[in-house]
mmCIF file of C-alpha atoms in Angstrom:
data_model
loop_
_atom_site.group_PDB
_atom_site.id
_atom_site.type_symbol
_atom_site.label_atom_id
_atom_site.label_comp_id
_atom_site.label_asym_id
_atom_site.label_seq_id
_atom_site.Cartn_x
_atom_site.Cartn_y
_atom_site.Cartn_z
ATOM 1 C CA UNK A 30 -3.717 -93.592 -38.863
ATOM 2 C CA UNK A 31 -4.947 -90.754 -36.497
ATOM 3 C CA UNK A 32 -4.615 -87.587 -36.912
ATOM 4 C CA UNK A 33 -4.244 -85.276 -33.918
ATOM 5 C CA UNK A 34 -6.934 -82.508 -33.578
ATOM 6 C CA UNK A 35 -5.398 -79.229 -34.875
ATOM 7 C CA UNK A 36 -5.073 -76.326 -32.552
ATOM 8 C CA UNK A 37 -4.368 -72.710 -32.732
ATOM 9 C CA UNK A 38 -2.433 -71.601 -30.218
ATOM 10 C CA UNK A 39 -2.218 -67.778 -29.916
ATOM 11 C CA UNK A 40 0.626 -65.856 -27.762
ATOM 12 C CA UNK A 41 -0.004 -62.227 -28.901
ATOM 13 C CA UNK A 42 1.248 -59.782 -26.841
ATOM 14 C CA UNK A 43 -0.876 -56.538 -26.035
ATOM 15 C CA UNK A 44 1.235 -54.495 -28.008
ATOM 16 C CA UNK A 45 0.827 -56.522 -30.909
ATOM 17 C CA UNK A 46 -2.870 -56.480 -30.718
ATOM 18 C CA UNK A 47 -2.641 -52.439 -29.943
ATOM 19 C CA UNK A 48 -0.703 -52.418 -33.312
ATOM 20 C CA UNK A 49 -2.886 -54.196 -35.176
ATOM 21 C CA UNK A 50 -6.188 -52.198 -33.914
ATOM 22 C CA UNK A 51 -4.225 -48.921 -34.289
ATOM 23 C CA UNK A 52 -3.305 -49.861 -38.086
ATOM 24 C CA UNK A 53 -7.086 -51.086 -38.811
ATOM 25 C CA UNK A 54 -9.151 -48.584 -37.519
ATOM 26 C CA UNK A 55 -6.940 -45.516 -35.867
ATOM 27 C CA UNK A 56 -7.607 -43.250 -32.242
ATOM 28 C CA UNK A 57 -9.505 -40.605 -31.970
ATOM 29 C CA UNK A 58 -8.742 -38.453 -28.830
ATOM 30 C CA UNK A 59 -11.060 -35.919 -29.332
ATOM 31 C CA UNK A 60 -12.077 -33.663 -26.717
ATOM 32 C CA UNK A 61 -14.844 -34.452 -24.791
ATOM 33 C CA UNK A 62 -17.024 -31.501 -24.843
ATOM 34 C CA UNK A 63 -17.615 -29.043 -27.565
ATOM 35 C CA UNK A 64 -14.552 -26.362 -28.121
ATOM 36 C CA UNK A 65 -11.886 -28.621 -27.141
ATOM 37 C CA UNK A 66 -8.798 -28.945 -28.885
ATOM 38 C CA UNK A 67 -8.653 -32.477 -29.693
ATOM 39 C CA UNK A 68 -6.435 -35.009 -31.753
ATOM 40 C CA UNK A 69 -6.807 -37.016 -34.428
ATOM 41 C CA UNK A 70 -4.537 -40.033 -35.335
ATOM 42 C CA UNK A 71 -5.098 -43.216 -37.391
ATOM 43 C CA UNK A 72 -6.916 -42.724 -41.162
ATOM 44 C CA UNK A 73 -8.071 -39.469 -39.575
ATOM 45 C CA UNK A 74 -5.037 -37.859 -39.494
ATOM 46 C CA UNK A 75 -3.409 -35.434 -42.431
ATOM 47 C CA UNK A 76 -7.098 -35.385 -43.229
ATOM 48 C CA UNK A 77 -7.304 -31.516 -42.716
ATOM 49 C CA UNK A 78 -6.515 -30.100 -45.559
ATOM 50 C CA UNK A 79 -5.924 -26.264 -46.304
ATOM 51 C CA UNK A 80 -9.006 -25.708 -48.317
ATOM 52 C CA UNK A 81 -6.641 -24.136 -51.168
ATOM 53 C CA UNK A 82 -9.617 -22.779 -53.344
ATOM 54 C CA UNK A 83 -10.170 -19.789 -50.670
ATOM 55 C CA UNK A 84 -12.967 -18.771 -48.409
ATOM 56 C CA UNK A 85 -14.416 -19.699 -45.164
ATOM 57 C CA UNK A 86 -13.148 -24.035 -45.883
ATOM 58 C CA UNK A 87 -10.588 -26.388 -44.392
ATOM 59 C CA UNK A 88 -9.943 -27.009 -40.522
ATOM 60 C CA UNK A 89 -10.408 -24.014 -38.846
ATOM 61 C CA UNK A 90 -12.137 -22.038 -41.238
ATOM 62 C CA UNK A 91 -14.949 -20.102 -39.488
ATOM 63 C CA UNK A 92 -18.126 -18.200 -40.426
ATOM 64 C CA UNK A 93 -21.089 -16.581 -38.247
ATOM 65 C CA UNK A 94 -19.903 -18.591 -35.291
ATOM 66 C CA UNK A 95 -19.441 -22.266 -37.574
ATOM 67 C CA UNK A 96 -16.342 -23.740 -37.514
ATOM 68 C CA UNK A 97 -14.930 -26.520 -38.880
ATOM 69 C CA UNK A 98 -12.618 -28.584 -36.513
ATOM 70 C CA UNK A 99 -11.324 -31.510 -38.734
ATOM 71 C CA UNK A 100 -11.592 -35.094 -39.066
ATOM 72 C CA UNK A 101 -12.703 -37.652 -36.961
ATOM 73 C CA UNK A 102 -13.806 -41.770 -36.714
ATOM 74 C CA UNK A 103 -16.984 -41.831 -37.849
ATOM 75 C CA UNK A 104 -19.871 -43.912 -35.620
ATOM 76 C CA UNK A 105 -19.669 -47.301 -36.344
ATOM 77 C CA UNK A 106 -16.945 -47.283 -38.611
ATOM 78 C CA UNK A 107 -15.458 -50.404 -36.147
ATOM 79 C CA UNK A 108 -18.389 -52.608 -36.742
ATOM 80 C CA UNK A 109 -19.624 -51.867 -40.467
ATOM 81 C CA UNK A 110 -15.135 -52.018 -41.447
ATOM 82 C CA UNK A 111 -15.644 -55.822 -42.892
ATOM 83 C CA UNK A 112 -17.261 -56.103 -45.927
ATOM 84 C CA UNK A 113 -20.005 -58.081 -43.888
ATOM 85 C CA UNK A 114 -20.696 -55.267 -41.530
ATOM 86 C CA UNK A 115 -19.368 -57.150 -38.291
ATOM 87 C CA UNK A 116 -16.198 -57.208 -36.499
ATOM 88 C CA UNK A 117 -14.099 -60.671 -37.046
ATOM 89 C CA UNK A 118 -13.652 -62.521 -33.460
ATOM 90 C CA UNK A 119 -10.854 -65.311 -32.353
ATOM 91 C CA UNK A 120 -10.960 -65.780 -28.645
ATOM 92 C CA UNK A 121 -8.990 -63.363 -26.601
ATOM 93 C CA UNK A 122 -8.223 -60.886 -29.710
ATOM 94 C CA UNK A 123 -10.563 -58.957 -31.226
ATOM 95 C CA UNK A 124 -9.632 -57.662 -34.968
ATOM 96 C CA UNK A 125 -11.433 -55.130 -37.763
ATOM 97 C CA UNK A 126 -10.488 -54.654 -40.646
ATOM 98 C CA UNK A 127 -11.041 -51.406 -43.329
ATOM 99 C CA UNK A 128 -13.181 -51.778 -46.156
ATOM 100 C CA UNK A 129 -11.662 -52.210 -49.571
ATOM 101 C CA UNK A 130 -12.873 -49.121 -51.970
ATOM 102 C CA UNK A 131 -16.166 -49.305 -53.090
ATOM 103 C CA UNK A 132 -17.526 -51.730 -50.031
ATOM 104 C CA UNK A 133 -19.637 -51.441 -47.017
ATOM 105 C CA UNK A 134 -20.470 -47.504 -46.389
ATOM 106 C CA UNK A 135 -19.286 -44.884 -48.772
ATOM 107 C CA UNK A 136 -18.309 -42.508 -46.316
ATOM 108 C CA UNK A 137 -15.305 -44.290 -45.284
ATOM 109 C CA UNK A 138 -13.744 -44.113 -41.628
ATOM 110 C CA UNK A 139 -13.829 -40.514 -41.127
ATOM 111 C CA UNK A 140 -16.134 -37.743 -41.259
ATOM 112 C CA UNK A 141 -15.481 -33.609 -40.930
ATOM 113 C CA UNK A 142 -16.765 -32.475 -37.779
ATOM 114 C CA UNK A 143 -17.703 -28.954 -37.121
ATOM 115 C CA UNK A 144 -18.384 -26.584 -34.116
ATOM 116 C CA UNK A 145 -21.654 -24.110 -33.957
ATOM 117 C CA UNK A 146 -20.906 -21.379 -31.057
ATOM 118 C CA UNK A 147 -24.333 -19.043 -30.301
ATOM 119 C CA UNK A 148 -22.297 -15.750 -28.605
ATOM 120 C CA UNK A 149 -26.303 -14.861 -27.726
ATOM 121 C CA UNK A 150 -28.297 -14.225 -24.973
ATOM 122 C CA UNK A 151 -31.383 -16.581 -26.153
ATOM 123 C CA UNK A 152 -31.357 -20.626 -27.841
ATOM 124 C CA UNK A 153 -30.829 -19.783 -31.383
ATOM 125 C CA UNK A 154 -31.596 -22.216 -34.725
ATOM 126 C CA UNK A 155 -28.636 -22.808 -37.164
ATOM 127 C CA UNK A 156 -29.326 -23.691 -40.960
ATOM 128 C CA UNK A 157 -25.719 -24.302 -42.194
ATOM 129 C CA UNK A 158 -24.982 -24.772 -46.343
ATOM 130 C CA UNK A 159 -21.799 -26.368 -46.637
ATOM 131 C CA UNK A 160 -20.180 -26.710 -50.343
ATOM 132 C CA UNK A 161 -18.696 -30.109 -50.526
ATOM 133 C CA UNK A 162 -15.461 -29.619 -53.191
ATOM 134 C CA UNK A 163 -13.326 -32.066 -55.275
ATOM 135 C CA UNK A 164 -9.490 -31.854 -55.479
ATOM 136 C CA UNK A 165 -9.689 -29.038 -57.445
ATOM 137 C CA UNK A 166 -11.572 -27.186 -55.184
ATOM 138 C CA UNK A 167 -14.645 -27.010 -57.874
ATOM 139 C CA UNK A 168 -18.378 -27.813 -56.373
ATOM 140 C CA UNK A 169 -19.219 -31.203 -56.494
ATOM 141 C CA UNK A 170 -22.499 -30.434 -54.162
ATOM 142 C CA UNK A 171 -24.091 -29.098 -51.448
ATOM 143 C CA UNK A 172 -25.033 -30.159 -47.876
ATOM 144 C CA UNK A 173 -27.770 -28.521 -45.519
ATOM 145 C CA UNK A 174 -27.639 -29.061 -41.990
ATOM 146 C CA UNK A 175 -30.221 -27.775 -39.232
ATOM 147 C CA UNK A 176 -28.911 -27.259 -35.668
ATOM 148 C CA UNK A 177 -31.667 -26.809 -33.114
ATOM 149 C CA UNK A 178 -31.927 -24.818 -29.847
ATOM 150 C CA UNK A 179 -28.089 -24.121 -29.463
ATOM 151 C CA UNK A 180 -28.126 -22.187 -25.604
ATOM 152 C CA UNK A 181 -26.952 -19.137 -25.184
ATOM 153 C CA UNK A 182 -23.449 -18.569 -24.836
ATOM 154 C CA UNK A 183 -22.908 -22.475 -25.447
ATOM 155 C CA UNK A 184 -21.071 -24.684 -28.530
ATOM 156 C CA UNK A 185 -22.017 -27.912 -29.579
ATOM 157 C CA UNK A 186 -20.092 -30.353 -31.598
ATOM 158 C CA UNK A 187 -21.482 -32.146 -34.783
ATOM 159 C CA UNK A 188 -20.366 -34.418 -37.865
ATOM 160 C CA UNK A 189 -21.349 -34.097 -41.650
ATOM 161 C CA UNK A 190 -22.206 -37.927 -41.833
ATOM 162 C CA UNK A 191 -24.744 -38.797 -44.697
ATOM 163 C CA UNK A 192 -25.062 -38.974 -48.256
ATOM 164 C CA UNK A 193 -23.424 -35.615 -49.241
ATOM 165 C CA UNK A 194 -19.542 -37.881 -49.425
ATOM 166 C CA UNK A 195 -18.486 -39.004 -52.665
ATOM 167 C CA UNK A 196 -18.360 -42.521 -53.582
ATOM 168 C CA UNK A 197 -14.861 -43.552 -52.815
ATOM 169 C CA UNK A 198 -15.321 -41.506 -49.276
ATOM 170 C CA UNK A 199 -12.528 -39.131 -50.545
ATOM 171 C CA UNK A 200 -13.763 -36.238 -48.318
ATOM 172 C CA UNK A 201 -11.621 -34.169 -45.788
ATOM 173 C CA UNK A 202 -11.893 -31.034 -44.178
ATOM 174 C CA UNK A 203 -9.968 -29.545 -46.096
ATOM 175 C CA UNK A 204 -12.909 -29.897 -48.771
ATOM 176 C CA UNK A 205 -15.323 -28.692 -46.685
ATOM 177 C CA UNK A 206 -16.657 -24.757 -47.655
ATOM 178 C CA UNK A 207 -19.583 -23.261 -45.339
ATOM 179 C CA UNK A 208 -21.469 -21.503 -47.741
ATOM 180 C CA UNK A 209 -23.784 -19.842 -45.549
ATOM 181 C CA UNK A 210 -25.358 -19.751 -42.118
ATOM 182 C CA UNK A 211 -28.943 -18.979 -41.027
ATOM 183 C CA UNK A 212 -29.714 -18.379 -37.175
ATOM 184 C CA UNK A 213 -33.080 -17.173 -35.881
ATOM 185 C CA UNK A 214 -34.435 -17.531 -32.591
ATOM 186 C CA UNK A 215 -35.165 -21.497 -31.775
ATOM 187 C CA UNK A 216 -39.035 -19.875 -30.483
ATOM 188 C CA UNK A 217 -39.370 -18.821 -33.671
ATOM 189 C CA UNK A 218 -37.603 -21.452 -35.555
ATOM 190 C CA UNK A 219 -39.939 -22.844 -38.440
ATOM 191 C CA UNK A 220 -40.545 -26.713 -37.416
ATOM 192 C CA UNK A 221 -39.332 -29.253 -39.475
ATOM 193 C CA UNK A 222 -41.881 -31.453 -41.371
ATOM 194 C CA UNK A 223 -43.552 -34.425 -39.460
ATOM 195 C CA UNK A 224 -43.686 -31.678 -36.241
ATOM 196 C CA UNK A 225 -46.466 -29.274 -35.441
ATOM 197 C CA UNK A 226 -46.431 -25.851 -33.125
ATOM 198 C CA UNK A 227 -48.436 -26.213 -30.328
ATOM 199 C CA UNK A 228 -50.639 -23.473 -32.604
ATOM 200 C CA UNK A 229 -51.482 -26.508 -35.035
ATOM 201 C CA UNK A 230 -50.408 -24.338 -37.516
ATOM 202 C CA UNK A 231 -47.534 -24.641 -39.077
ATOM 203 C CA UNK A 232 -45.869 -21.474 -41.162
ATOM 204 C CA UNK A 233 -42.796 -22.031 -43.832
ATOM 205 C CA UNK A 234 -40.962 -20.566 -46.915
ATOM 206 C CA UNK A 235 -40.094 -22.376 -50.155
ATOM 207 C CA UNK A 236 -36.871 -22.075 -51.999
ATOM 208 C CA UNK A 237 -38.266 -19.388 -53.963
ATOM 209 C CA UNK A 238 -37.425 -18.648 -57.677
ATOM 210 C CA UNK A 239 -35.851 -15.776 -59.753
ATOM 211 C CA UNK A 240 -35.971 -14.919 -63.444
ATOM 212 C CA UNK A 241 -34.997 -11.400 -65.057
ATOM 213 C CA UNK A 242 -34.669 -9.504 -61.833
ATOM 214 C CA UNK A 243 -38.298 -10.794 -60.359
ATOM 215 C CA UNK A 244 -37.788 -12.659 -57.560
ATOM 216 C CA UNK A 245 -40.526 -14.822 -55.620
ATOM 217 C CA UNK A 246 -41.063 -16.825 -52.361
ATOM 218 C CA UNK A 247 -44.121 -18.632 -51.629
ATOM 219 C CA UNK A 248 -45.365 -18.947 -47.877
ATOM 220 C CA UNK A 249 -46.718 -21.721 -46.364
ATOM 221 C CA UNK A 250 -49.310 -22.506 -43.891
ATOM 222 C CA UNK A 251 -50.462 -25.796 -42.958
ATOM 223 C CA UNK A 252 -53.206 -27.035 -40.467
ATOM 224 C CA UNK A 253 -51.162 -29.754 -38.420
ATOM 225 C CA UNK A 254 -53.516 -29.171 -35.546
ATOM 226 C CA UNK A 255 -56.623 -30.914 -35.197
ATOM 227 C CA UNK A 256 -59.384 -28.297 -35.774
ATOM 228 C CA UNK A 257 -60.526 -25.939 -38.382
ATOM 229 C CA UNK A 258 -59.066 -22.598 -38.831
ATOM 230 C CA UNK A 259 -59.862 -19.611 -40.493
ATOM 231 C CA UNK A 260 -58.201 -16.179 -41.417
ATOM 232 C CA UNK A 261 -58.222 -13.553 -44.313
ATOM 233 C CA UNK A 262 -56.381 -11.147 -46.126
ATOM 234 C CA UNK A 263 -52.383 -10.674 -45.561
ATOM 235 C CA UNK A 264 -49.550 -12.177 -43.968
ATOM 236 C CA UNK A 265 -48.347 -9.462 -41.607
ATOM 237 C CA UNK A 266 -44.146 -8.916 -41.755
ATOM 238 C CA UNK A 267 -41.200 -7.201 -39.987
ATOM 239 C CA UNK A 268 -38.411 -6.977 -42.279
ATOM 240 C CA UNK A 269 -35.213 -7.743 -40.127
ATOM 241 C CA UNK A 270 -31.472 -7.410 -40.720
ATOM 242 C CA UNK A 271 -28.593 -9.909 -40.037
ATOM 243 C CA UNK A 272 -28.686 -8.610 -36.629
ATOM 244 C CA UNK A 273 -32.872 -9.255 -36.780
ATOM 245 C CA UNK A 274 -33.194 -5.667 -35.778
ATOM 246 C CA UNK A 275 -35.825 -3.408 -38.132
ATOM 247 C CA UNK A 276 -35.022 -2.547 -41.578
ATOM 248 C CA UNK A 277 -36.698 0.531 -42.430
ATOM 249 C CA UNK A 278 -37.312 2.780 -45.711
ATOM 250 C CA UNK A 279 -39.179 -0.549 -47.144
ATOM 251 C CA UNK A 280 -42.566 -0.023 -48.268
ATOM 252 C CA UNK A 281 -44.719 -3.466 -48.105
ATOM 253 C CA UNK A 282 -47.395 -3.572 -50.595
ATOM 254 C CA UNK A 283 -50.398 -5.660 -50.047
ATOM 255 C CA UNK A 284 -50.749 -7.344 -53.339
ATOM 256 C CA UNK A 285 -48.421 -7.916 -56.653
ATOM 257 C CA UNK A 286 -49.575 -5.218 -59.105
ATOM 258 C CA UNK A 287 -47.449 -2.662 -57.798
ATOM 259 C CA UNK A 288 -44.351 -5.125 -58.356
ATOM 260 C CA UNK A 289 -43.127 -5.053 -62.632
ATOM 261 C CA UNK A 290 -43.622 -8.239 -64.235
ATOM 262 C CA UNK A 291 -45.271 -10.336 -60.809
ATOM 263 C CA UNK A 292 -48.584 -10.173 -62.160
ATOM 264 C CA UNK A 293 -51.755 -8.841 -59.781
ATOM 265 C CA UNK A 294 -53.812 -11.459 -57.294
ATOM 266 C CA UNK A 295 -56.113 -11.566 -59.511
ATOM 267 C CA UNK A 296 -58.823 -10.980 -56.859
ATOM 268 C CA UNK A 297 -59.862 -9.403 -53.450
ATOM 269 C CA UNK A 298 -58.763 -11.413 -50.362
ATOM 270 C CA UNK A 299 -61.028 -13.649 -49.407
ATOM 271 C CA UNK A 300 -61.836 -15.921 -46.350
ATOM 272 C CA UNK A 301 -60.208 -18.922 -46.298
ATOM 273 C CA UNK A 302 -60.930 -22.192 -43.789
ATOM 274 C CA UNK A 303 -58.724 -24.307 -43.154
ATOM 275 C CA UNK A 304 -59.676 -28.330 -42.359
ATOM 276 C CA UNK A 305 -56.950 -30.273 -40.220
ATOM 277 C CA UNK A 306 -54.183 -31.650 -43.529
ATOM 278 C CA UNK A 307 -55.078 -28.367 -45.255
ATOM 279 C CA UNK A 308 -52.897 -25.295 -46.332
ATOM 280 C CA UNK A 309 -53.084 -21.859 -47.708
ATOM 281 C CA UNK A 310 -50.372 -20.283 -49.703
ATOM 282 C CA UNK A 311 -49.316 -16.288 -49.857
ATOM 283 C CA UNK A 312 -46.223 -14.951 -51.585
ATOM 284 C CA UNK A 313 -43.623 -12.168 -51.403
ATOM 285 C CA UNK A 314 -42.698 -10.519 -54.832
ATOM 286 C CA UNK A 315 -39.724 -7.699 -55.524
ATOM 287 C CA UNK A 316 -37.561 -6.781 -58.044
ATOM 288 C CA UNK A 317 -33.823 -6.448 -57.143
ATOM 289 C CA UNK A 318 -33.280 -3.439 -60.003
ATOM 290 C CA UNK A 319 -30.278 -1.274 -58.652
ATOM 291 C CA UNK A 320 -30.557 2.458 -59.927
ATOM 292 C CA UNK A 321 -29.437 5.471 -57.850
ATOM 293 C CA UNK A 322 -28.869 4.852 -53.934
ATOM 294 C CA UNK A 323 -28.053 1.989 -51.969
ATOM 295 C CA UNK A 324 -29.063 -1.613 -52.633
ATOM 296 C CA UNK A 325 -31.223 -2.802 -49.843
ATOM 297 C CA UNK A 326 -30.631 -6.610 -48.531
ATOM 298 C CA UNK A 327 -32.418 -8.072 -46.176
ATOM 299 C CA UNK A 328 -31.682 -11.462 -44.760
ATOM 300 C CA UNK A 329 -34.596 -12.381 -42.522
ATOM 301 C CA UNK A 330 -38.679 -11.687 -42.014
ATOM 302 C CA UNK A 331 -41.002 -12.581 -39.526
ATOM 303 C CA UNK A 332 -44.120 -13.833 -40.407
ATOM 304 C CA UNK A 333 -47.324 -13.947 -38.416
ATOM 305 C CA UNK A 334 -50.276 -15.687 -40.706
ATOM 306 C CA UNK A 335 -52.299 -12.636 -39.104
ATOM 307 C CA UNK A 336 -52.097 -10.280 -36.662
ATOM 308 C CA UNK A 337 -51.733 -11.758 -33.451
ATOM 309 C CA UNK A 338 -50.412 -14.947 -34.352
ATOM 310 C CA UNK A 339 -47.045 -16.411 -33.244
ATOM 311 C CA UNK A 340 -43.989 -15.465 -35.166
ATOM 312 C CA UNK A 341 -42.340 -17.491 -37.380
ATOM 313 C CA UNK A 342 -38.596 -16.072 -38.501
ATOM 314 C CA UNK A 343 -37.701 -17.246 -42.352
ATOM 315 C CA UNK A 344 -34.698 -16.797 -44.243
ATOM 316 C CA UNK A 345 -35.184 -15.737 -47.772
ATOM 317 C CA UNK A 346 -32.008 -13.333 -48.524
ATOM 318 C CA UNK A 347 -34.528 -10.207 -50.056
ATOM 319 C CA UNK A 348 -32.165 -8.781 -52.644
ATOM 320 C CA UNK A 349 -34.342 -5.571 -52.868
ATOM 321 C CA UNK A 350 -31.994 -3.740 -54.760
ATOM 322 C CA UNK A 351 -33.010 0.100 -54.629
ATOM 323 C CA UNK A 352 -36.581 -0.465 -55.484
ATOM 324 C CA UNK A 353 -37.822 0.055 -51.716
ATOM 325 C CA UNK A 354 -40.533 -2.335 -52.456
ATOM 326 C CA UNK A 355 -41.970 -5.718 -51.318
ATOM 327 C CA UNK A 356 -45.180 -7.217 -52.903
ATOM 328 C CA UNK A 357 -47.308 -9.518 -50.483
ATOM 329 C CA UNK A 358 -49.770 -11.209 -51.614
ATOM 330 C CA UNK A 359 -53.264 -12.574 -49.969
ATOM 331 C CA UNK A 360 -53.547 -16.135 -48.318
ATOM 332 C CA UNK A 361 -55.583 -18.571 -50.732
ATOM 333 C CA UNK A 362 -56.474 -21.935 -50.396
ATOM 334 C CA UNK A 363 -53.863 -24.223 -51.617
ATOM 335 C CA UNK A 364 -55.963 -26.788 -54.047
ATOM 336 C CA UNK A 365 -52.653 -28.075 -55.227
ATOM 337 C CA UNK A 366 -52.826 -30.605 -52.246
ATOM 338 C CA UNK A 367 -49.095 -30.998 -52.053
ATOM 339 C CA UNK A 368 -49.082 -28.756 -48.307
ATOM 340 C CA UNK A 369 -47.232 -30.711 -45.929
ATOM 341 C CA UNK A 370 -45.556 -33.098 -48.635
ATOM 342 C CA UNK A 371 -43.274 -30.258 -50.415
ATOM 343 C CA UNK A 372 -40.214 -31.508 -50.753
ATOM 344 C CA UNK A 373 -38.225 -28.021 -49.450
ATOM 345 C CA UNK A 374 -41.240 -27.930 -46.400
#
C-alpha cells in the first residue's frame, strides 16, 4: 500500500500572524530620537512602575538632568527568545517564541531605558549609580554607567542592559533608583582603562576608603605612552563645587602629618621616572569632624600630575566637614605593580 506524501498546507491570514508576533514578542514604538515621548506595548508594557520606596526611581523620575523613561524590547530579544537562541522558521511565517524562566538570557525581553540631557554649553561626561531594588523597594545592587561626550544642549537615549538584572529578569522601571550622577567636562574626563590621553599619561582616582572620620583617596598615574617620564613632588589641585566653580576657605597641605590619624609620608618628595607600563601613586587625606561652622563638601577636583600638565576632573565627594583641611601627599613609585590592572581604574 502507498502512502501519499504528507503536506502542510498553511492559510494564515496576516492578522493571524500579526497576533501571534504581537503575543510572542510585543511593539515597541519608541520615539526615534532622544526626548521623545514614546510607547511601549507587548511584555513592555505596565512595566513602569511607581518606584513606591521614594526618591529620584520609577518612570519619570529625574536627577541632575537623568531620567528614566521606562521600559523597552531589549536588542535581540527576537532572536535569543527560543531556548536555542534562533528564531523558529516555516515558509511564509516567521514565529518566536519567549523564553521559559530561567532560559536563554536573564534579562528577559525588556530593559529600563533612561535619558541623559547636558543643559551646558561644552560635551560633558556622565557617571550615573543606579540602585537596582526588589519588590520591596530594599537594595538588591548597584549599577554604574559611564556616558561619554554628551553635546551641549543635546539628550541621548540609553538602556541598562547587562548583568546588574536579577535572575528571573524581574526588573522594571519602576525598580530603578539613580543614586547619583557625576558630570565633568568630556576634555577632562578621566579615560577609561585600555585608552590612553594623547599625554601618554593617564591620571585616575580609586574608590577611596573611610574609617573613624579619616577618609582617603589614592591617585593614579600611569605611563600608557611610549616614553619615559619624570616629575616630583605634589599633585597640584583646584577644589571645585557641583557647579565646578572654586571652593575657597580650604587650606591644601602638602603632605599627611598635618591630617589626625593619616600618618606622615614618611619622607621628602623625591624624583620619580616613570618607564612606559609604570605608575606612581599620591593620595588625598581629611577628616570630615564637624565642630562649629559650616560643613564643607566638595564634589569634584582637578588634578594636574604637575604644574602644567593637562587636567584631569575626578569625583571623590570630599566630606571636609569643618576642618578646612586637605592632606596631599607626594607622587611615589608604585612597586605594587597592579597600575593599569586595578580593578576600580
Amino acid at each position: 500500500m502507498r502512502i501519499p506524501p504528507f503536506r502542510l498546507s498553511l492559510a494564515v491570514s496576516s492578522a493571524l500572524v500579526a497576533g501571534l508576533l504581537l503575543g510572542g514578542c510585543g511593539t515597541q514604538t519608541a520615539a526615534s530620537e532622544a526626548g521623545g515621548g514614546g510607547e511601549t506595548k507587548g511584555p513592555c508594557a505596565g512595566a513602569a512602575g511607581d518606584g513606591g520606596s521614594g526618591g529620584a526611581a520609577g518612570a519619570g523620575a529625574e536627577r541632575d538632568g537623568v531620567r528614566v523613561v521606562g521600559m523597552v524590547e531589549r536588542a535581540g530579544a527576537r532572536e535569543s527568545a527560543s531556548p536555542s537562541g534562533r528564531v523558529s522558521q516555516l515558509p511564509g511565517v516567521s514565529v518566536t517564541a519567549d523564553s521559559l524562566p530561567g532560559v536563554g538570557t536573564s534579562a528577559g525581553p525588556c530593559v529600563v531605558q533612561y535619558d541623559v540631557t547636558n543643559p551646558g554649553s561644552e560635551p560633558f561626561t556622565y557617571t550615573i549609580t543606579f540602585s537596582l531594588m526588589d519588590e520591596q523597594g530594599r537594595a538588591m545592587s548597584s549599577v554604574e554607567e559611564t556616558v561619554a561626550s554628551v553635546g551641549a544642549g543635546k539628550t541621548v537615549r540609553r538602556t541598562l542592559d547587562h548583568g546588574g538584572y536579577p535572575a528571573d529578569g524581574a526588573l522594571d522601571a519602576g525598580r530603578v533608583r539613580i543614586l547619583d550622577v557625576e558630570r565633568v567636562p568630556s576634555d577632562e574626563a578621566p579615560v577609561p582603562a585600555g585608552t590612553c590621553p594623547a599625554s601618554g599619561l593617564r591620571l585616575t582616582a580609586d574608590q577611596g576608603d573611610a574609617a573613624m572620620g579619616l577618609r582617603v583617596v589614592g591617585l593614579h598615574l600611569e605611563n600608557c605612552g611610549d616614553r619615559t617620564y619624570s616629575l616630583e613632588g605634589y599633585p597640584v589641585l583646584q577644589l571645585l563645587d557641583a557647579e565646578h566653580q572654586p571652593v575657597d576657605g580650604v587650606e591644601i597641605l602638602r603632605g599627611t602629618e598635618g591630617i589626625p590619624m593619616a600618618g606622615g609620608d614618611g619622607e621628602a618628595p623625591r624624583p620619580v621616572t616613570l618607564r612606559p607600563g609604570e605608575a606612581a601613586v599620591s593620595g588625598l587625606a581629611w577628616r570630615n569632624t564637624t565642630e562649629f561652622g559650616e560643613a564643607v563638601t566638595v564634589p569634584y577636583v582637578r588634578v594636574r600630575a604637575e604644574a602644567g600638565s593637562d587636567p584631569v576632573m575626578v569625583a571623590p565627594h570630599l566630606d571636609l566637614g569643618t576642618t578646612g583641611e586637605l592632606g596631599v601627599r607626594a607622587w611615589r613609585k608604585d612597586e605594587s605593580g597592579s597600575g593599569a590592572g586595578r580593578p576600580d581604574a
